[in-house]
């Protein structure tokens, strides 16, 4: 069963919120010392990238304000 497109946007929004929650209370130095937080943030970037890749091309073309190509670094190579 194919996921509804809304689910992909919800995954992206949830991941952004989680990244903000994980990092908002940390200094750059604290973040650089906490490998577990770095891993969590990287995983959320991967979720953003994978979800963005599943959004149909016609929607991406109609929403050029979003830098869709910049999200490609967020995926985990196979």
PDB file of C-alpha atoms in Angstrom, residues 5 8 49-57:
ATOM      1  CA  UNK A   5       1.715  12.177   0.429  1.00  0.00           C
ATOM      2  CA  UNK A   8       5.765  12.269   3.947  1.00  0.00           C
ATOM      3  CA  UNK A  49      15.802  13.161   2.649  1.00  0.00           C
ATOM      4  CA  UNK A  50      13.978   9.867   2.143  1.00  0.00           C
ATOM      5  CA  UNK A  51      10.566  11.475   2.646  1.00  0.00           C
ATOM      6  CA  UNK A  52      11.388  14.355   0.296  1.00  0.00           C
ATOM      7  CA  UNK A  53      12.493  11.861  -2.364  1.00  0.00           C
ATOM      8  CA  UNK A  54       9.056  10.248  -2.246  1.00  0.00           C
ATOM      9  CA  UNK A  55       7.163  13.473  -2.909  1.00  0.00           C
ATOM     10  CA  UNK A  56       6.006  13.422  -6.542  1.00  0.00           C
ATOM     11  CA  UNK A  57       7.993  15.476  -9.042  1.00  0.00           C
TER      12      UNK A  57
END
